[in-house]
Coordinates of C-alpha atoms and ligand atoms in Angstrom, one line a residue:
M1 CA 152.7 -29.4 154.1
Q2 CA 156.1 -31.1 154.1
S3 CA 159.4 -29.3 153.8
Q4 CA 162.9 -30.3 153.6
S5 CA 165.3 -27.2 153.9
L6 CA 169.0 -26.5 153.9
S7 CA 170.7 -25.1 157.0
R8 CA 172.6 -21.8 157.0
N9 CA 175.2 -22.5 159.6
K10 CA 175.7 -26.2 159.8
P11 CA 178.9 -27.3 158.2
A12 CA 178.4 -29.2 155.0
G13 CA 177.2 -32.6 156.2
D14 CA 177.0 -34.2 152.9
T15 CA 175.1 -37.3 152.0
G16 CA 176.1 -39.8 149.5
S17 CA 179.5 -38.6 149.4
T18 CA 181.5 -40.2 146.5
S19 CA 184.6 -38.0 146.1
G20 CA 185.9 -34.7 147.3
A21 CA 185.7 -33.2 143.8
A22 CA 182.1 -34.1 142.9
P23 CA 179.8 -31.0 142.4
K24 CA 177.4 -30.5 145.2
V25 CA 173.8 -29.6 144.8
G26 CA 171.6 -28.3 147.8
F27 CA 167.9 -29.1 147.7
V28 CA 165.0 -27.5 149.3
S29 CA 161.7 -29.5 149.0
L30 CA 158.4 -27.8 149.8
G31 CA 154.8 -29.0 149.2
C32 CA 152.5 -32.2 149.2
P33 CA 153.6 -35.7 148.9
K34 CA 153.4 -35.5 145.0
A35 CA 156.0 -32.7 145.1
L36 CA 158.0 -34.8 147.4
V37 CA 158.1 -37.6 144.9
D38 CA 159.3 -35.2 142.2
S39 CA 162.1 -34.1 144.6
E40 CA 163.0 -37.8 145.1
Q41 CA 163.2 -38.4 141.4
I42 CA 165.5 -35.3 140.9
L43 CA 167.7 -36.3 143.7
T44 CA 167.9 -39.9 142.5
Q45 CA 168.9 -38.6 139.0
L46 CA 171.5 -36.3 140.5
R47 CA 173.1 -39.2 142.4
A48 CA 172.9 -41.4 139.3
E49 CA 174.9 -38.8 137.4
G50 CA 177.5 -38.5 140.2
Y51 CA 176.5 -35.2 141.9
E52 CA 176.6 -35.0 145.7
T53 CA 174.0 -33.4 147.8
A54 CA 175.0 -30.7 150.4
K55 CA 173.1 -30.0 153.6
S56 CA 174.1 -26.4 153.9
Y57 CA 173.9 -23.5 151.6
D58 CA 177.6 -22.6 151.7
G59 CA 178.5 -26.4 151.1
A60 CA 176.4 -26.4 147.8
D61 CA 177.7 -25.3 144.4
L62 CA 174.1 -24.7 143.3
V63 CA 170.6 -25.0 145.0
I64 CA 167.4 -26.4 143.6
V65 CA 164.1 -25.2 145.3
N66 CA 161.1 -27.4 144.6
T67 CA 158.1 -25.0 145.2
C68 CA 154.4 -25.4 146.0
G69 CA 151.9 -22.9 144.5
F70 CA 148.6 -24.2 145.8
I71 CA 147.4 -21.6 148.3
D72 CA 148.7 -18.1 149.1
A73 CA 150.5 -19.2 152.2
A74 CA 152.4 -21.8 150.2
V75 CA 153.2 -19.3 147.5
Q76 CA 154.6 -17.0 150.2
E77 CA 156.6 -19.8 151.8
S78 CA 158.0 -20.8 148.3
L79 CA 159.1 -17.3 147.4
D80 CA 160.7 -16.8 150.8
A81 CA 162.6 -20.1 150.3
I82 CA 164.0 -18.9 146.9
G83 CA 164.9 -15.6 148.5
E84 CA 166.9 -17.2 151.3
A85 CA 168.6 -19.6 148.8
L86 CA 169.5 -16.5 146.6
A87 CA 170.9 -14.7 149.6
E88 CA 172.8 -17.6 151.1
N89 CA 174.1 -19.2 148.0
G90 CA 173.3 -17.2 144.8
K91 CA 173.0 -20.0 142.3
V92 CA 169.4 -21.2 142.3
I93 CA 167.2 -23.4 140.1
V94 CA 163.4 -23.4 140.8
T95 CA 161.0 -26.1 139.9
G96 CA 157.5 -27.3 141.1
C97 CA 154.0 -26.0 141.0
L98 CA 154.8 -22.3 141.6
G99 CA 157.2 -22.4 138.6
A100 CA 154.1 -22.9 136.4
K101 CA 152.1 -20.1 137.8
K102 CA 151.5 -16.8 136.3
D103 CA 150.3 -13.5 137.7
A104 CA 147.1 -11.6 136.6
S105 CA 149.0 -10.0 133.8
G106 CA 150.4 -13.4 132.5
D107 CA 153.9 -12.9 133.9
D108 CA 156.0 -15.6 135.5
I109 CA 155.6 -15.1 139.2
I110 CA 159.0 -16.3 140.2
M111 CA 161.0 -14.4 137.7
K112 CA 159.2 -11.2 138.6
V113 CA 160.0 -11.5 142.3
H114 CA 163.3 -13.1 142.0
P115 CA 164.9 -12.2 138.6
K116 CA 168.2 -13.6 139.6
V117 CA 167.2 -17.3 139.6
L118 CA 169.0 -19.3 136.9
A119 CA 166.0 -21.4 135.6
V120 CA 162.4 -22.0 136.4
T121 CA 160.4 -25.1 135.5
G122 CA 156.9 -26.4 136.4
P123 CA 156.2 -29.5 138.3
H124 CA 157.1 -33.0 137.3
A125 CA 160.0 -31.7 135.0
L126 CA 162.9 -34.0 135.7
A127 CA 164.4 -33.7 132.2
E128 CA 164.3 -29.8 132.3
V129 CA 165.7 -29.5 135.7
M130 CA 168.5 -31.7 134.8
D131 CA 169.2 -29.7 131.6
S132 CA 169.5 -26.7 133.8
V133 CA 171.7 -28.4 136.3
H134 CA 174.0 -29.5 133.4
T135 CA 174.1 -25.9 132.0
H136 CA 174.9 -24.2 135.4
L137 CA 177.0 -27.1 137.1
P138 CA 178.5 -29.4 134.5
K139 CA 178.2 -33.1 135.1
P140 CA 180.9 -34.9 136.9
H141 CA 183.1 -36.8 134.5
E142 CA 182.5 -40.4 135.8
P143 CA 178.8 -41.3 136.4
F144 CA 178.5 -43.3 139.6
L145 CA 175.5 -45.4 138.6
D146 CA 176.4 -48.3 140.6
L147 CA 176.1 -46.2 143.7
I148 CA 172.4 -45.7 143.3
P149 CA 170.1 -48.0 145.6
A150 CA 167.4 -49.5 143.3
Q151 CA 164.7 -47.8 145.2
G152 CA 166.2 -44.4 144.3
V153 CA 166.9 -41.6 146.8
K154 CA 164.1 -41.1 149.4
L155 CA 163.2 -38.1 151.4
T156 CA 161.0 -40.2 153.8
P157 CA 162.2 -42.4 156.5
K158 CA 163.5 -45.6 155.5
H159 CA 160.3 -47.6 156.6
Y160 CA 157.7 -45.8 154.5
A161 CA 157.5 -44.3 151.2
Y162 CA 155.1 -42.6 148.7
L163 CA 154.2 -44.3 145.5
K164 CA 153.0 -41.8 142.9
I165 CA 150.9 -43.6 140.3
S166 CA 149.9 -40.9 138.1
E167 CA 150.5 -37.1 137.4
G168 CA 147.9 -34.5 136.6
C169 CA 144.1 -34.5 136.8
N170 CA 141.2 -34.5 134.3
H171 CA 138.8 -32.8 136.6
R172 CA 138.3 -29.1 136.9
C173 CA 137.2 -28.3 140.4
S174 CA 136.5 -24.6 140.5
F175 CA 138.6 -24.0 143.5
C176 CA 141.7 -25.7 142.2
I177 CA 144.5 -24.7 139.8
I178 CA 146.4 -28.0 139.8
P179 CA 145.2 -29.1 136.4
S180 CA 146.6 -25.9 135.0
M181 CA 149.9 -26.4 136.7
R182 CA 150.3 -30.2 136.3
G183 CA 148.1 -30.8 133.2
D184 CA 145.7 -33.7 132.3
L185 CA 145.9 -37.3 134.0
V186 CA 149.0 -39.2 132.8
S187 CA 149.0 -42.7 134.5
R188 CA 152.3 -44.4 135.0
P189 CA 152.8 -47.9 133.5
I190 CA 151.7 -50.6 135.9
A191 CA 155.0 -52.5 135.5
D192 CA 156.9 -49.5 136.5
L193 CA 154.8 -49.1 139.6
M194 CA 155.3 -52.7 140.6
L195 CA 158.9 -52.5 140.0
E196 CA 159.3 -49.4 142.2
A197 CA 157.1 -51.1 144.8
E198 CA 159.2 -54.2 144.9
N199 CA 162.4 -52.2 145.1
L200 CA 161.0 -50.1 148.0
F201 CA 159.9 -53.2 149.9
K202 CA 163.3 -54.9 149.2
S203 CA 165.1 -51.8 150.6
G204 CA 163.0 -52.0 154.0
V205 CA 160.0 -50.1 153.4
K206 CA 157.1 -51.4 155.5
E207 CA 154.4 -48.9 154.4
L208 CA 153.7 -47.8 150.9
L209 CA 151.4 -44.8 150.5
V210 CA 149.7 -44.6 147.1
I211 CA 149.3 -41.1 146.0
S212 CA 148.2 -39.1 142.9
Q213 CA 145.6 -36.3 142.2
D214 CA 142.8 -38.9 141.7
T215 CA 143.7 -42.5 142.5
S216 CA 140.3 -43.8 141.5
A217 CA 141.0 -42.5 137.9
Y218 CA 144.2 -44.4 137.5
G219 CA 144.5 -45.8 133.8
V220 CA 141.5 -43.7 132.4
D221 CA 144.0 -41.8 130.0
V222 CA 145.3 -45.2 128.7
K223 CA 141.9 -46.9 128.5
F224 CA 142.9 -49.2 131.2
R225 CA 145.3 -50.9 128.9
T226 CA 146.8 -54.4 130.0
G227 CA 150.4 -54.2 131.3
F228 CA 152.7 -57.0 132.4
W229 CA 154.4 -57.8 135.7
N230 CA 156.4 -60.8 136.1
G231 CA 154.9 -62.2 132.9
R232 CA 151.3 -61.8 134.2
P233 CA 148.8 -59.5 132.6
I234 CA 147.5 -56.7 134.9
K235 CA 145.2 -54.0 133.8
T236 CA 146.1 -50.3 134.3
H237 CA 143.2 -49.9 136.7
M238 CA 142.9 -49.0 140.3
T239 CA 141.4 -52.2 141.5
Q240 CA 144.0 -54.4 139.7
L241 CA 146.8 -52.3 140.8
T242 CA 145.6 -52.5 144.3
E243 CA 145.3 -56.3 144.3
A244 CA 148.6 -56.6 142.9
L245 CA 150.3 -54.2 145.4
G246 CA 148.4 -56.1 148.2
E247 CA 150.0 -59.4 147.1
L248 CA 153.3 -58.0 146.9
A249 CA 152.9 -56.3 150.2
K250 CA 151.9 -59.6 151.7
S251 CA 155.2 -61.3 150.7
Y252 CA 157.1 -58.5 152.4
G253 CA 154.9 -58.2 155.5
A254 CA 154.1 -54.6 154.6
W255 CA 151.2 -52.2 154.3
I256 CA 149.6 -50.4 151.4
R257 CA 147.6 -47.1 152.2
L258 CA 145.4 -45.5 149.6
H259 CA 145.2 -41.8 149.3
Y260 CA 143.0 -39.3 147.1
V261 CA 140.3 -41.9 146.3
Y262 CA 137.1 -40.6 144.8
P263 CA 133.9 -42.5 145.9
Y264 CA 133.3 -44.0 142.4
P265 CA 131.4 -47.4 142.3
H266 CA 134.5 -49.4 141.6
V267 CA 135.9 -48.4 145.0
D268 CA 133.3 -51.0 146.5
Q269 CA 135.6 -53.7 145.1
I270 CA 138.5 -52.5 147.0
I271 CA 137.0 -52.8 150.4
P272 CA 137.0 -56.7 150.4
M273 CA 140.7 -56.5 149.7
M274 CA 141.2 -54.8 153.1
G275 CA 140.6 -57.9 155.2
D276 CA 144.1 -59.4 155.4
G277 CA 146.1 -56.6 157.0
H278 CA 148.1 -55.5 153.9
I279 CA 145.8 -53.2 151.9
L280 CA 144.9 -51.1 155.0
P281 CA 141.3 -50.5 155.8
Y282 CA 141.8 -46.8 155.3
L283 CA 140.5 -44.5 152.6
D284 CA 141.5 -41.0 152.1
I285 CA 138.5 -39.3 150.3
P286 CA 138.7 -35.7 149.9
M287 CA 134.9 -34.9 149.9
Q288 CA 135.2 -31.1 150.3
H289 CA 131.4 -30.7 151.0
A290 CA 128.2 -32.6 151.4
H291 CA 125.5 -30.2 150.0
P292 CA 124.7 -31.2 146.3
E293 CA 124.5 -27.6 145.2
V294 CA 127.8 -26.7 146.8
L295 CA 129.4 -29.7 145.3
K296 CA 127.9 -28.8 141.8
R297 CA 129.4 -25.2 142.2
M298 CA 132.7 -26.8 143.3
K299 CA 132.4 -29.1 140.0
R300 CA 133.6 -32.0 142.1
P301 CA 134.2 -35.4 140.7
A302 CA 131.7 -38.1 141.8
S303 CA 129.6 -35.3 143.2
G304 CA 126.4 -37.2 142.2
E305 CA 127.5 -40.3 144.3
K306 CA 125.5 -40.9 147.6
N307 CA 128.6 -40.6 149.9
L308 CA 126.6 -41.3 153.1
D309 CA 125.1 -44.5 151.8
R310 CA 128.5 -45.5 150.3
I311 CA 130.3 -45.0 153.6
Q312 CA 127.8 -46.8 155.6
A313 CA 127.8 -49.8 153.1
W314 CA 131.7 -49.8 153.3
R315 CA 131.6 -49.9 157.1
K316 CA 129.1 -52.8 157.0
M317 CA 131.6 -54.6 154.8
N318 CA 134.5 -53.8 157.0
P319 CA 133.8 -52.4 160.4
D320 CA 137.6 -51.4 161.0
L321 CA 137.5 -49.0 157.8
T322 CA 139.0 -45.6 158.8
I323 CA 137.8 -42.7 156.5
R324 CA 139.9 -39.6 156.2
S325 CA 138.5 -36.6 154.4
T326 CA 138.9 -32.9 153.9
F327 CA 136.2 -30.3 153.7
I328 CA 136.0 -26.6 152.7
A329 CA 134.0 -24.2 154.8
G330 CA 132.6 -20.9 153.5
F331 CA 132.9 -21.7 149.7
P332 CA 131.4 -18.9 147.6
G333 CA 127.7 -18.9 147.7
E334 CA 127.5 -21.2 150.8
T335 CA 124.4 -20.3 152.7
E336 CA 123.9 -21.0 156.5
A337 CA 121.4 -23.8 155.5
E338 CA 124.0 -25.4 153.1
F339 CA 126.7 -25.2 155.8
E340 CA 124.3 -26.9 158.4
Y341 CA 123.6 -29.6 155.9
L342 CA 127.4 -30.2 156.0
L343 CA 127.3 -30.3 159.7
D344 CA 124.4 -32.9 159.7
F345 CA 126.3 -35.0 157.1
L346 CA 129.4 -35.1 159.3
K347 CA 127.2 -36.1 162.4
E348 CA 125.9 -38.9 160.4
A349 CA 129.0 -39.9 158.5
Q350 CA 131.3 -40.1 161.6
I351 CA 134.4 -39.5 159.6
D352 CA 137.4 -40.8 161.5
R353 CA 140.0 -38.2 160.4
L354 CA 139.0 -34.8 159.0
G355 CA 140.7 -31.7 158.0
C356 CA 138.7 -28.5 157.3
F357 CA 139.9 -25.4 155.5
A358 CA 138.2 -22.0 155.4
Y359 CA 137.8 -21.2 151.7
S360 CA 140.9 -19.5 150.3
P361 CA 140.6 -17.8 147.0
V362 CA 143.4 -19.2 145.0
E363 CA 144.6 -16.9 142.2
G364 CA 143.4 -18.1 138.8
A365 CA 140.6 -20.5 140.3
T366 CA 137.2 -20.0 138.6
A367 CA 135.4 -20.2 142.0
N368 CA 136.5 -16.6 142.7
E369 CA 134.1 -15.5 140.0
L370 CA 131.1 -17.1 141.7
A371 CA 128.4 -14.9 143.2
N372 CA 128.0 -14.3 146.8
P373 CA 131.5 -14.8 148.3
V374 CA 131.3 -15.6 152.0
P375 CA 133.0 -13.0 154.2
E376 CA 136.4 -14.1 155.6
E377 CA 135.1 -14.0 159.3
V378 CA 132.1 -16.1 158.5
R379 CA 134.5 -18.6 156.6
E380 CA 136.7 -18.9 159.6
E381 CA 133.7 -19.1 162.0
R382 CA 132.3 -22.1 160.0
R383 CA 135.6 -23.8 159.9
G384 CA 135.8 -23.5 163.8
R385 CA 132.3 -25.1 164.0
V386 CA 133.3 -28.0 161.8
M387 CA 136.4 -28.6 163.9
L388 CA 134.6 -28.3 167.2
L389 CA 132.1 -31.0 166.0
Q390 CA 134.9 -33.2 164.6
E391 CA 136.8 -33.0 167.9
E392 CA 133.9 -34.6 169.6
I393 CA 133.4 -37.2 167.0
S394 CA 137.0 -38.1 166.9
R395 CA 137.3 -38.3 170.7
N396 CA 134.4 -40.7 170.8
R397 CA 135.7 -42.9 167.9
L398 CA 139.1 -43.0 169.6
K399 CA 137.7 -43.9 172.9
A400 CA 136.1 -46.8 171.4
K401 CA 139.6 -48.3 170.7
V402 CA 140.6 -48.4 174.4
G403 CA 141.0 -51.9 175.6
K404 CA 141.6 -53.2 172.1
T405 CA 144.9 -54.5 170.8
V406 CA 146.0 -52.9 167.5
R407 CA 149.0 -53.3 165.3
V408 CA 151.4 -50.3 165.3
L409 CA 154.2 -49.4 163.0
I410 CA 156.8 -47.6 165.0
D411 CA 158.0 -44.4 163.6
E412 CA 160.2 -43.1 166.3
I413 CA 161.8 -43.9 169.6
N414 CA 162.1 -41.5 172.4
R415 CA 163.0 -41.4 176.2
T416 CA 159.6 -42.9 177.3
G417 CA 159.2 -45.5 174.4
G418 CA 158.0 -45.3 170.9
V419 CA 155.7 -43.3 168.8
G420 CA 154.0 -45.2 166.0
R421 CA 150.8 -45.3 163.9
T422 CA 148.1 -47.9 163.4
S423 CA 146.3 -48.7 160.1
A424 CA 144.0 -45.5 161.0
D425 CA 146.8 -43.1 160.8
A426 CA 148.7 -41.9 157.8
P427 CA 152.1 -40.2 158.6
E428 CA 152.2 -36.4 158.9
I429 CA 148.4 -35.9 158.8
D430 CA 146.7 -38.3 161.3
G431 CA 147.1 -39.0 164.9
V432 CA 149.8 -41.3 166.5
V433 CA 150.1 -44.1 169.3
Y434 CA 152.5 -43.4 172.2
V435 CA 153.7 -46.8 173.0
K436 CA 155.1 -48.0 176.4
P437 CA 157.8 -50.5 175.7
P438 CA 157.6 -54.0 176.9
F439 CA 159.1 -54.9 180.4
E440 CA 161.4 -57.4 178.9
P441 CA 164.6 -55.7 177.8
H442 CA 165.2 -58.1 175.0
K443 CA 162.0 -56.8 173.5
K444 CA 163.1 -53.4 172.9
L445 CA 161.3 -51.2 170.3
A446 CA 162.8 -50.3 167.0
V447 CA 161.9 -47.9 164.2
G448 CA 160.1 -49.6 161.3
Q449 CA 159.0 -52.4 163.5
F450 CA 155.4 -53.7 163.8
V451 CA 154.2 -54.3 167.4
D452 CA 150.9 -55.3 168.9
V453 CA 149.7 -52.6 171.4
K454 CA 147.0 -52.7 173.9
I455 CA 145.3 -49.3 174.0
T456 CA 145.0 -47.9 177.6
T457 CA 144.0 -44.1 177.0
S458 CA 142.7 -41.8 174.2
D459 CA 142.1 -38.2 173.6
A460 CA 140.6 -36.4 170.6
H461 CA 143.6 -37.0 168.3
D462 CA 146.0 -39.7 169.7
L463 CA 146.2 -43.0 171.5
W464 CA 148.4 -44.4 174.3
G465 CA 149.1 -48.0 174.9
E466 CA 151.5 -50.9 176.0
A467 CA 153.4 -53.0 173.8
Q468 CA 152.4 -56.7 174.0
Ligands
SF4_1 S1 140.2 -33.5 141.5 FE1 139.7 -31.4 141.7 S2 140.9 -30.6 143.4 FE2 141.8 -32.6 143.0 S3 143.5 -32.1 141.5 FE3 141.7 -32.5 140.2 S4 140.8 -30.5 139.8 FE4 142.1 -30.3 141.7

């Protein structure tokens, strides 16, 4: 989970200051990269209209909290953040997934816990959020449109950014309430995405992370209609979008990384595009389980696909392919045999990057009504077994990289050198490479720079190496 918060005590270190009189909005952003993109769009619009942003509660005239409502811990974190903003500032507008969530009696959760908030909207509600801002903190007289960078306001570091290609989801996985909060799939026009990508590259972005709820489904809602970019027809389809982004990335020497891809047959066409170093050989495929009966109970998309065969075929096409996935242990009704089937799958599949969660009953999810829920201690114990197995798999897979030279994008400079990531590492969720700088002082490492690194050491998560 990402979170950007306001400080209580820091003096108002404002960003984007345009004039002393402009109204100031504080922003707290919680949740996943999709929520982060919503936050960026709201911040961009605020800047476009001449509002300033404040870094502390007491420097803000009003605070917006973008919430997450996915699991119970995220709900609590969001409610706490709203409480803090109310206590520290008092004028609070709430948006995001938790805003769309009701309790068992159908009442709005946020209004029940925090009746003093000024307004509540669901996710992806830029227009409603701006309406509430206008009501409670009137727009500055002069808009400062020319002060807005073309790429908008970003919450990520300058050298990487998320590109949200669609909103919502047509699936109804039984453990998930996202469709009830974010609605059905709505794909963004391909020309808008290409323009946004180009502006981001022009602003210095070196890695673009494509996100959505279901990247493989891009364009389904508009029947893959043809759009136009630079006078050229491009279909609203995952393969054509990936191809076009790859070409654009190539002209800026940048990376494209694909997240939330379901293993539908057309993903096979993406793998050959991963050969030239711009569409990264990396697929984030949330599989959640391997046993067909559990997948059926989960109502997972592409559950009929033979994932193991697919992964093996992809690795034959591109041996450098990194696969990241998430799994749930202890889903309702999961028997010991079904769980062991998952372990066997993981041994065979050799997933490079893996997250495993013990099943958590999210309020409103239909999976909670399934028979034979697994006791909490068994869920946790199974999660532990998956992570133990994965640690060994990951350790061995990373060990195989020792001695190789890999391309690294530097994220951070510290006292001992740099910290960066390879094509196998997405920011925030995967491992990192600790890079020893070159001896020559004129070859200093810099954030956002690509550097070739010879790998010397590894553990179960990270790599260490020397810049070449
Ligand atoms: S694919 Fe399933 S888990 Fe993912 S957002 Fe859609 S319903 Fe939720």
